[in-house]
PDB file of C-alpha atoms and ligand atoms in Angstrom:
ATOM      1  CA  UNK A   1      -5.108 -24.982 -32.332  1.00 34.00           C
ATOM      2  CA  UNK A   2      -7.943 -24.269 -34.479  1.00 36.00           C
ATOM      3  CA  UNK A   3      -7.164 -20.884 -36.501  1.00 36.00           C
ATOM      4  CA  UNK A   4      -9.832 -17.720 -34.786  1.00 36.00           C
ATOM      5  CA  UNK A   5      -9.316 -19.058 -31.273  1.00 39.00           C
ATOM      6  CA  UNK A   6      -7.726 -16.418 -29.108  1.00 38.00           C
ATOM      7  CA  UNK A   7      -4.569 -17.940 -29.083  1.00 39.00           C
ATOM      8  CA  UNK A   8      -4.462 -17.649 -32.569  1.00 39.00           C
ATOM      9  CA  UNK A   9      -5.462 -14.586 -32.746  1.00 38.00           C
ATOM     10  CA  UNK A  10      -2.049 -13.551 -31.724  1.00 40.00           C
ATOM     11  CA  UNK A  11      -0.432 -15.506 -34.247  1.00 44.00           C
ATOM     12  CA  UNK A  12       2.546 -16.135 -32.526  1.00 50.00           C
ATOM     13  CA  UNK A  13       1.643 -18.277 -30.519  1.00 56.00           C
ATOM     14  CA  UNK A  14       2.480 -16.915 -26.997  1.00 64.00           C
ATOM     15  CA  UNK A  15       0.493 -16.929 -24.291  1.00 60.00           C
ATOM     16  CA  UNK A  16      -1.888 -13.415 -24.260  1.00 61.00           C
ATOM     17  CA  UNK A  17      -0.452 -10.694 -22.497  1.00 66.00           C
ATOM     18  CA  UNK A  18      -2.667  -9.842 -19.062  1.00 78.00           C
ATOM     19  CA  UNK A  19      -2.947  -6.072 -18.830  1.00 93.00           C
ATOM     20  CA  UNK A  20      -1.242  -5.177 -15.203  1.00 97.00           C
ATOM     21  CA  UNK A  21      -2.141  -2.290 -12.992  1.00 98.00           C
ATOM     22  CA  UNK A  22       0.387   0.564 -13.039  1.00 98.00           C
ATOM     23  CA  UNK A  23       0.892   1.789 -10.001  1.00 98.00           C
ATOM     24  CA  UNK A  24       2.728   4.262  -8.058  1.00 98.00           C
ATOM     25  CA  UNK A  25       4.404   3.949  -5.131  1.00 98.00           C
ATOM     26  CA  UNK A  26       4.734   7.010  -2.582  1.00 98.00           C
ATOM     27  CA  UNK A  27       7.086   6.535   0.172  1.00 98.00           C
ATOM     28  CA  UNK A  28       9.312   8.849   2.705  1.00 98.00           C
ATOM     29  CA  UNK A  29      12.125   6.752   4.093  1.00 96.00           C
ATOM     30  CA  UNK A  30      13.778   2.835   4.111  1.00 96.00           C
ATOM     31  CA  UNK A  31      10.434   1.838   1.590  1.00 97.00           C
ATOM     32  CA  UNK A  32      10.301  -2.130   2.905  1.00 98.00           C
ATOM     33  CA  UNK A  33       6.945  -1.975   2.220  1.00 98.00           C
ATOM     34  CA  UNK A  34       7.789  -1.149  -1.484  1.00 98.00           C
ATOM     35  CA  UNK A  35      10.489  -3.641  -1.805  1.00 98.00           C
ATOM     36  CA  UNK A  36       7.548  -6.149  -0.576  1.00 98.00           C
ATOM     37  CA  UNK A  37       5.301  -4.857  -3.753  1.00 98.00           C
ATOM     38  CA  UNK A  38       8.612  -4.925  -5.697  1.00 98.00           C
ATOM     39  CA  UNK A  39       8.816  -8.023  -5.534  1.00 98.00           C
ATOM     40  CA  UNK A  40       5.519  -9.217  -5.817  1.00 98.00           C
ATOM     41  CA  UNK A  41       5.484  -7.562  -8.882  1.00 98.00           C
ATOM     42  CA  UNK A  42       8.725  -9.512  -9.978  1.00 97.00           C
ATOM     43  CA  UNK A  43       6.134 -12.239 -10.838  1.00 98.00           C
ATOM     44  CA  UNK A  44       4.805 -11.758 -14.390  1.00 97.00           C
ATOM     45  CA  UNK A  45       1.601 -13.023 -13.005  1.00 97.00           C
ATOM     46  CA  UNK A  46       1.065 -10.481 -10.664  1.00 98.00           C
ATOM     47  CA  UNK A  47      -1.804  -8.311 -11.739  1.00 98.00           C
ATOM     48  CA  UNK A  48       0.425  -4.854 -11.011  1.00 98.00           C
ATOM     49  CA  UNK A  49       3.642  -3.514 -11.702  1.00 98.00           C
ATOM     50  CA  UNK A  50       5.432  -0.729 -10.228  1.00 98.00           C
ATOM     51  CA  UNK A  51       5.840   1.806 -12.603  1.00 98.00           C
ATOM     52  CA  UNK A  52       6.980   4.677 -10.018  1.00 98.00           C
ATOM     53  CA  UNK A  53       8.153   4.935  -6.905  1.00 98.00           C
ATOM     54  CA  UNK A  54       7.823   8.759  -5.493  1.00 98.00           C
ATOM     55  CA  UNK A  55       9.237  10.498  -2.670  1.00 98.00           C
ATOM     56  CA  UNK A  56       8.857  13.682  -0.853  1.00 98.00           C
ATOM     57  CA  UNK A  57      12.511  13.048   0.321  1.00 98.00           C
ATOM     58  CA  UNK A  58      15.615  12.555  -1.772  1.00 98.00           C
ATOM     59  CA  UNK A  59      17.413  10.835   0.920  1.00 97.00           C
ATOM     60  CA  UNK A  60      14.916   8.222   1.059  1.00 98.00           C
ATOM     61  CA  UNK A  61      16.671   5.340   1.447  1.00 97.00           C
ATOM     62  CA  UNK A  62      13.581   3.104  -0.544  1.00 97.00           C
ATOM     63  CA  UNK A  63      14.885   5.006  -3.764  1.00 98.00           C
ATOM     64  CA  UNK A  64      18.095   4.025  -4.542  1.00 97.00           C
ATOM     65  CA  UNK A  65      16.197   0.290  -3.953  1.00 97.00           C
ATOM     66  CA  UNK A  66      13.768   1.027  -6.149  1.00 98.00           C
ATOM     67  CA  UNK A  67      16.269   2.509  -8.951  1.00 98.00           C
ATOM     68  CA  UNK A  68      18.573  -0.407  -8.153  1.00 97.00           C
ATOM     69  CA  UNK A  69      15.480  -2.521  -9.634  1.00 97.00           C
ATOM     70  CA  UNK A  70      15.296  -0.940 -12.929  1.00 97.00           C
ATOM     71  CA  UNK A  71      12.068   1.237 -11.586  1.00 98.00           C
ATOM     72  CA  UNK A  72      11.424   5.013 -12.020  1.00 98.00           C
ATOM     73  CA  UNK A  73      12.090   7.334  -9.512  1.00 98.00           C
ATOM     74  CA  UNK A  74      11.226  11.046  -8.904  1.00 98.00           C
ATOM     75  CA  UNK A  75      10.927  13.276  -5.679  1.00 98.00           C
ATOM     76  CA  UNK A  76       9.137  15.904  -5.391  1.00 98.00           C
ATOM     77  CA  UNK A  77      10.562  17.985  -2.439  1.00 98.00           C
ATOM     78  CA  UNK A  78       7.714  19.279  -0.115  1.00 98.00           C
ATOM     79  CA  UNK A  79       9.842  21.667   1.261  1.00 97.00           C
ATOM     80  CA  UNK A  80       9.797  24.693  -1.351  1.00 97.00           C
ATOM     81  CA  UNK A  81       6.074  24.545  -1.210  1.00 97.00           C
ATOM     82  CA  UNK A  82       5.814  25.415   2.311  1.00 96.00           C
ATOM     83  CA  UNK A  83       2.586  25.791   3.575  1.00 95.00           C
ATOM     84  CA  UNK A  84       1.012  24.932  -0.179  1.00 97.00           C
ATOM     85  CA  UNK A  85       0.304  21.520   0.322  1.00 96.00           C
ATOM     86  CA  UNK A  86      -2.013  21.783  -2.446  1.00 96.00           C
ATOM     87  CA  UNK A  87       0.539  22.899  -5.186  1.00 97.00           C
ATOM     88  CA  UNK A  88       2.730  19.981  -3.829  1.00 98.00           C
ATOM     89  CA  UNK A  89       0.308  17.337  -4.279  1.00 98.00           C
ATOM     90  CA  UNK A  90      -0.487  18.724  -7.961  1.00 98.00           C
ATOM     91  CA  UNK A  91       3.317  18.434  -8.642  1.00 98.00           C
ATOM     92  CA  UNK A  92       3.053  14.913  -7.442  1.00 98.00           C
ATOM     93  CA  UNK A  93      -0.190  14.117  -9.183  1.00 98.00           C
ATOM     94  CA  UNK A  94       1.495  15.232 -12.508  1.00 98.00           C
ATOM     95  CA  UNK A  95       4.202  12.979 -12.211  1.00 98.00           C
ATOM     96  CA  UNK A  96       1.805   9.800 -11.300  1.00 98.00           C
ATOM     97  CA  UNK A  97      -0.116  10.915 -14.524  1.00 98.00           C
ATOM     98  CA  UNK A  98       2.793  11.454 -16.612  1.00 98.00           C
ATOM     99  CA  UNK A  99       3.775   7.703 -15.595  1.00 98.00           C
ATOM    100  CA  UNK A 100       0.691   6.363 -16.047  1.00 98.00           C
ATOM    101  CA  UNK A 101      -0.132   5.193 -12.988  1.00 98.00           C
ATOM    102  CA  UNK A 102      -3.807   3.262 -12.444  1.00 98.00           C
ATOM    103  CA  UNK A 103      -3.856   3.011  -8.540  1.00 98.00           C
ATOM    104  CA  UNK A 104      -1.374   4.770  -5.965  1.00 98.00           C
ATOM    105  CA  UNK A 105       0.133   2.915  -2.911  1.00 98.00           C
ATOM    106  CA  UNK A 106       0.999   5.091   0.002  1.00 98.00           C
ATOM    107  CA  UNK A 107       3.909   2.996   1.851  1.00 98.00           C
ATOM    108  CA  UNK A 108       5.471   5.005   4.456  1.00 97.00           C
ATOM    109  CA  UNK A 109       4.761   8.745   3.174  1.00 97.00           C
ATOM    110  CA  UNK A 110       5.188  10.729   5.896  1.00 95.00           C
ATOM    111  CA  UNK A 111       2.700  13.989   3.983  1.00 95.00           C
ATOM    112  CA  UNK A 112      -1.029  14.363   5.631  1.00 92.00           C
ATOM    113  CA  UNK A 113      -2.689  14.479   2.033  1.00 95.00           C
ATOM    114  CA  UNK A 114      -5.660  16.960   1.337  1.00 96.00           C
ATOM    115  CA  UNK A 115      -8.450  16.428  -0.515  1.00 96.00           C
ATOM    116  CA  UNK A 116      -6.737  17.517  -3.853  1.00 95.00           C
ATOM    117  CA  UNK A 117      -4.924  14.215  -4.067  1.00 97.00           C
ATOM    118  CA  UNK A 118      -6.992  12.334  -2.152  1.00 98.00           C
ATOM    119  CA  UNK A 119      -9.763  13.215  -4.601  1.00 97.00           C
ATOM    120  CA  UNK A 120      -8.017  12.704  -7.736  1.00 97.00           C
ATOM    121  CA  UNK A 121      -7.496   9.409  -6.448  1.00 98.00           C
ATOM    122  CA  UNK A 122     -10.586   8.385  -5.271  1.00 97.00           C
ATOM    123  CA  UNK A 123     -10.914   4.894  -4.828  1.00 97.00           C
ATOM    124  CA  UNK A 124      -7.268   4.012  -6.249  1.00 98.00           C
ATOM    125  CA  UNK A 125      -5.339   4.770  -3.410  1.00 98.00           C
ATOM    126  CA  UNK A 126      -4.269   2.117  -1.270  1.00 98.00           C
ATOM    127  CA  UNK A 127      -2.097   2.681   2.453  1.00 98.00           C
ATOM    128  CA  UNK A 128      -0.675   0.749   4.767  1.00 98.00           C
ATOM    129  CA  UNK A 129      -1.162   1.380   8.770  1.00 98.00           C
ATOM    130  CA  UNK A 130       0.779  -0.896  11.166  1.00 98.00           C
ATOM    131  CA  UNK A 131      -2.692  -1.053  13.565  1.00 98.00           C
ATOM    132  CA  UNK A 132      -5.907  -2.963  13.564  1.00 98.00           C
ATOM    133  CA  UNK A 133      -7.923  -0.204  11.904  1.00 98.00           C
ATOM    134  CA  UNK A 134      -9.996   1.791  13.502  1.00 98.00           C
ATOM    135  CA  UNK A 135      -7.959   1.313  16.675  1.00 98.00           C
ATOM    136  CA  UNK A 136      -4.869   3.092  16.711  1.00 98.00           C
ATOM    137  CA  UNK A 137      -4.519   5.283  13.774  1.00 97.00           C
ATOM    138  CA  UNK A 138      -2.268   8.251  13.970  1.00 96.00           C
ATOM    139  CA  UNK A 139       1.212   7.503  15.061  1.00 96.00           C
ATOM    140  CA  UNK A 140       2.854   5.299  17.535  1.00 98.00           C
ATOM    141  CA  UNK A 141       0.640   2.724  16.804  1.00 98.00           C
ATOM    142  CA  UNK A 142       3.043  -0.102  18.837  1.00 98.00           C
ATOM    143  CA  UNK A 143       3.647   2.078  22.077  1.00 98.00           C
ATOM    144  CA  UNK A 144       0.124   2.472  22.385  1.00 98.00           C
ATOM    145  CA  UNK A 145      -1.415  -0.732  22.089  1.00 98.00           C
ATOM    146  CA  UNK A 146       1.378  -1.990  24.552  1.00 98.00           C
ATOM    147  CA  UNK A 147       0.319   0.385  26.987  1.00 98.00           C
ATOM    148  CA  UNK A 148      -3.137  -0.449  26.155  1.00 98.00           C
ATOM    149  CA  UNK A 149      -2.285  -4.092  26.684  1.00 98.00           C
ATOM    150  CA  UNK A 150      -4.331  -5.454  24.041  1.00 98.00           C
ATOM    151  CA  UNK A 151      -3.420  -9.064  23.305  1.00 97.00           C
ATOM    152  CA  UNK A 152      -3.567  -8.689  19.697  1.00 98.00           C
ATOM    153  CA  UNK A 153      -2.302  -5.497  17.273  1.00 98.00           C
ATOM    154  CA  UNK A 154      -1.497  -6.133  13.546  1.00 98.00           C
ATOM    155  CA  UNK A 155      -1.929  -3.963  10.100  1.00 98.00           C
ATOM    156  CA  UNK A 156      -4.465  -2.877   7.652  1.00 98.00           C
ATOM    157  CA  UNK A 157      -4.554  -1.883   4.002  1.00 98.00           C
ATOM    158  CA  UNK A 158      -7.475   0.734   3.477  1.00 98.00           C
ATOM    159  CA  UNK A 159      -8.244   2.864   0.707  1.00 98.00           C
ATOM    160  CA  UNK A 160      -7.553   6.262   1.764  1.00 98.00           C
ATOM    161  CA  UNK A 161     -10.147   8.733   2.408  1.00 96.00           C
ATOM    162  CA  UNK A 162      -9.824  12.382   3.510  1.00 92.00           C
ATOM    163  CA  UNK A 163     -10.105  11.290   6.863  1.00 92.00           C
ATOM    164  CA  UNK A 164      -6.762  10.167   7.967  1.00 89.00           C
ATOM    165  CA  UNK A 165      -6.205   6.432   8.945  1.00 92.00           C
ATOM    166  CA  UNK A 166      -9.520   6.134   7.753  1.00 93.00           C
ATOM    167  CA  UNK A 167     -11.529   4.602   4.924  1.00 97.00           C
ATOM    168  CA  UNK A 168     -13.044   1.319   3.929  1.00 98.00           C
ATOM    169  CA  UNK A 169     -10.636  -1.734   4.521  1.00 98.00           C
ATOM    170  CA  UNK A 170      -9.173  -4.128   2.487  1.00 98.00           C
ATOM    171  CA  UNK A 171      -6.930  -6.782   4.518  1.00 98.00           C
ATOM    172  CA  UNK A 172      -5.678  -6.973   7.664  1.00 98.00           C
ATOM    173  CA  UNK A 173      -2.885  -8.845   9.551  1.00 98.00           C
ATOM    174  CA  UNK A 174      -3.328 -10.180  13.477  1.00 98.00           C
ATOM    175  CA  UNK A 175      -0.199 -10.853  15.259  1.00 98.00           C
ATOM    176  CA  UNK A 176      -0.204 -11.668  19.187  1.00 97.00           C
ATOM    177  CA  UNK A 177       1.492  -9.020  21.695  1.00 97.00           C
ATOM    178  CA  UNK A 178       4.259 -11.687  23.669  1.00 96.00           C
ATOM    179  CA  UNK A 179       5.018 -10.953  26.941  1.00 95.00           C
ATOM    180  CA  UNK A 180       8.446  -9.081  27.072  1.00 96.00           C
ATOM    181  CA  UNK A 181       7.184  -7.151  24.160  1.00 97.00           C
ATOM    182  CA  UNK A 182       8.964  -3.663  23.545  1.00 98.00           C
ATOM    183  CA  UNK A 183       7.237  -1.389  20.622  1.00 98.00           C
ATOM    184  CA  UNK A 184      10.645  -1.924  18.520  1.00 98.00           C
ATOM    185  CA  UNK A 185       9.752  -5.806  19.033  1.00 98.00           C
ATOM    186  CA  UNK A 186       6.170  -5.661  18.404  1.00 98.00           C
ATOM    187  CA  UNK A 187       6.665  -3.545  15.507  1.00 98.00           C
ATOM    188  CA  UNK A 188       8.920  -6.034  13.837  1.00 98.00           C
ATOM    189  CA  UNK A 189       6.793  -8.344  14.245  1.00 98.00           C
ATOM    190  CA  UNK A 190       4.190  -6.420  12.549  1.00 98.00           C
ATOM    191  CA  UNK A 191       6.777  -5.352  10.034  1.00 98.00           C
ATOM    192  CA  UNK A 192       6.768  -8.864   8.580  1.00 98.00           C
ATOM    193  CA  UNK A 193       3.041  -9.238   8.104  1.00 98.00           C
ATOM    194  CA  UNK A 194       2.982  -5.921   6.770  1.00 98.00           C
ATOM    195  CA  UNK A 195       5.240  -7.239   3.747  1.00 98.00           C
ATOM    196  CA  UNK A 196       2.966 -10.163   3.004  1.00 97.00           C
ATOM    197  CA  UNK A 197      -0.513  -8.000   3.613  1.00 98.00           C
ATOM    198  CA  UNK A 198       0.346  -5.095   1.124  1.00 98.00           C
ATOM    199  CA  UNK A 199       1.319  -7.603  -1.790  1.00 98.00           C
ATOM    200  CA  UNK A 200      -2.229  -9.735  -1.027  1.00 98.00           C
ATOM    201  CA  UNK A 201      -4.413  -6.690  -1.237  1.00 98.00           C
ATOM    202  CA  UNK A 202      -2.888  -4.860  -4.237  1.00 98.00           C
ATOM    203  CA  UNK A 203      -3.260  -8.190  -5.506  1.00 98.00           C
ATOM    204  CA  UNK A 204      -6.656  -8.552  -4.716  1.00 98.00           C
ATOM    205  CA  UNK A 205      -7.612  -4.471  -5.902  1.00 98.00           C
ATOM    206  CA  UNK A 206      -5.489  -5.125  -8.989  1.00 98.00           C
ATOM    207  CA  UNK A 207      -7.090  -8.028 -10.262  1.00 98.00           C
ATOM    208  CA  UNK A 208     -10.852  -7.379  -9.468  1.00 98.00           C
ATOM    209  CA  UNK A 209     -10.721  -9.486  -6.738  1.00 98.00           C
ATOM    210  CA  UNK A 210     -11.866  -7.384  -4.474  1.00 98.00           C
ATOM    211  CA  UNK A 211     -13.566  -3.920  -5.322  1.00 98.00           C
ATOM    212  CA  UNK A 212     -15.284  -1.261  -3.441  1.00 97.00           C
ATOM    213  CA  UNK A 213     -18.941  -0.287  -3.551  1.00 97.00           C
ATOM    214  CA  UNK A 214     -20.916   1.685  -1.592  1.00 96.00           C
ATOM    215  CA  UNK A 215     -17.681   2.642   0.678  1.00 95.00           C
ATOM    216  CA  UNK A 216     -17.068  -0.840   1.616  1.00 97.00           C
ATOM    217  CA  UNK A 217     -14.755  -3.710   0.255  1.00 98.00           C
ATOM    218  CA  UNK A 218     -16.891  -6.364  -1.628  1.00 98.00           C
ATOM    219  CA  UNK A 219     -14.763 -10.022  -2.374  1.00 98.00           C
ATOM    220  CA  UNK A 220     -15.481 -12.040  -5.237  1.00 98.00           C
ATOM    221  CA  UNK A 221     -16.075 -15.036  -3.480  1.00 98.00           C
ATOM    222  CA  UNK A 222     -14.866 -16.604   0.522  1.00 98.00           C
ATOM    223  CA  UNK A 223     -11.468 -17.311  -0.845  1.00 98.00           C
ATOM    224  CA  UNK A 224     -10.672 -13.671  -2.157  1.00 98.00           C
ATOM    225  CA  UNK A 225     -11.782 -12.629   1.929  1.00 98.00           C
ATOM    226  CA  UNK A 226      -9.564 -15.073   3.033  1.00 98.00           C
ATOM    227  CA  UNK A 227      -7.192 -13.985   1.472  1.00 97.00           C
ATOM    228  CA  UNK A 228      -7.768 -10.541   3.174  1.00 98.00           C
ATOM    229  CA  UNK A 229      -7.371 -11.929   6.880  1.00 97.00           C
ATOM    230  CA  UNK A 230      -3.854 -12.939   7.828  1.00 96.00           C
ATOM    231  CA  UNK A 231      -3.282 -14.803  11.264  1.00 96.00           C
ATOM    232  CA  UNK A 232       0.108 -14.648  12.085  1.00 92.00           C
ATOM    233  CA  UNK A 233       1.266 -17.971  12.599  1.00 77.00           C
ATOM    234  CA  UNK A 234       4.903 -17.052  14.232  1.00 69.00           C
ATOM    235  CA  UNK A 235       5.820 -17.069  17.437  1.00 56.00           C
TER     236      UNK A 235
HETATM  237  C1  GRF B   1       5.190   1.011   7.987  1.00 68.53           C
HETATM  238  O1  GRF B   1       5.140   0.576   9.308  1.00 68.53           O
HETATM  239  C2  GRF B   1       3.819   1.376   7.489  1.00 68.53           C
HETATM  240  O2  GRF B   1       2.817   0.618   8.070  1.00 68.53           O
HETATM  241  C3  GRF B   1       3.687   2.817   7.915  1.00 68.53           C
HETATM  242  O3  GRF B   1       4.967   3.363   7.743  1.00 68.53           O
HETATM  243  C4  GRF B   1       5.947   2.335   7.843  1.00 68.53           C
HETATM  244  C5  GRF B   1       6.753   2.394   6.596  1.00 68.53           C
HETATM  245  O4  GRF B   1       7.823   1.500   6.611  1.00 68.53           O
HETATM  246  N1  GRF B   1       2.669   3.471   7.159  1.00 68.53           N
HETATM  247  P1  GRF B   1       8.612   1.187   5.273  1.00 68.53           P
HETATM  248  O5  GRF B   1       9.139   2.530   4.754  1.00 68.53           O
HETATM  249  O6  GRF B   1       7.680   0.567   4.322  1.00 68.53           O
HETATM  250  O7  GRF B   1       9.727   0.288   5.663  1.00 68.53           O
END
């Protein structure tokens, strides 16, 4: 290779090092969601690693996962705060800045954030909601649409706004309701798109894929949309 081309340029001649997304992970409880991003990020050519992985809860189960992994763990306990959700979230904004962390995934934290956080983390916060965005947001996403009887539910990653369950969306995963659906069934059935959706649109934030503008999601071309609408294929 001719001597002033890039890959000289690191004289060793390695392949160049792509700069990956830190990001931190917020969670409350069994963090599948975070083992999905986990292991994304296992792939040195993901464009994000995990660099923390949060909780509000130090029984969260996701933790010991996460520290099982080799990744940094804290949790900041909401508890002693009480009503001061504000001083919590600075505590937890610390740490995430103290890390390093680029761009925050919310994956299962159960904590209504308030515009301190949110702010601070304007357009680098990502969440997962097992619904078809804007239907359904709040909680008991599954029992509803069942009694609803909507023929399709799913999930959406969204960057997070003040508003909760609200805020410009990134991907989204359509499964069908089956008949003899119960909300533990549907939900698992959501589950499992949920762990390939999350992975796709960090993927597609982290590597400039997709970007927002104007409070919506732009893609870089059809195949980074595609990429953004999951069909469930299972039965
Ligand atoms: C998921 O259903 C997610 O959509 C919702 O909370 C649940 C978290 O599950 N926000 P897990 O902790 O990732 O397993």
């Amino acid at each position: 290779m001719a001597s002033g081309s890039p890959r000289a340029a690191g004289c060793s001649g390695e392949r160049p090092k792509m700069t990956r997304k830190r990001i931190g992970v917020l969670i409350s409880g069994r963090g599948s969601n975070m083992e999905a991003l986990l292991a994304a990020a296992s792939d040195p050519a993901f464009p994000a690693e995990i660099s923390l992985v949060m909780s509000n809860r130090a029984d969260a189960a996701g933790l010991a996962t996460a520290a099982s992994q080799g990744v940094a763990t804290a949790v900041v306990d909401h508890r002693p705060y009480g009503k001061d959700r504000e001083s919590f979230e600075r505590a937890l904004d610390a740490r995430m800045r103290d890390a390093g962390v680029e761009l925050v995934c919310l994956a299962g934290f159960m904590r209504v954030l308030t515009p301190v956080f949110v702010g601070a983390w304007d357009g680098r916060m990502l969440n997962i909601h097992p619904s078809l965005l804007p239907a359904y947001s709040g909680l008991h996403t599954h029992e509803r649409a069942l009694n609803d009887g909507v023929r399709v539910h799913g999930c959406t990653v969204h960057f997070v706004t003040p508003v909760l369950d609200v805020g410009p969306i990134i991907a989204q995963a359509v499964v069908p309701v089956r008949a003899g659906d119960d909300p533990d069934k549907l939900a698992a059935r959501v589950l499992r798109q949920e762990h390939r959706l999350y992975p796709r649109a960090l993927e597609l934030i982290a590597s400039g894929a997709a970007w927002l503008e104007n409070g919506r999601v732009m893609y870089q071309d059809a195949q980074a949309m595609a990429r953004a609408t999951v069909f469930a294929d299972e039965t």
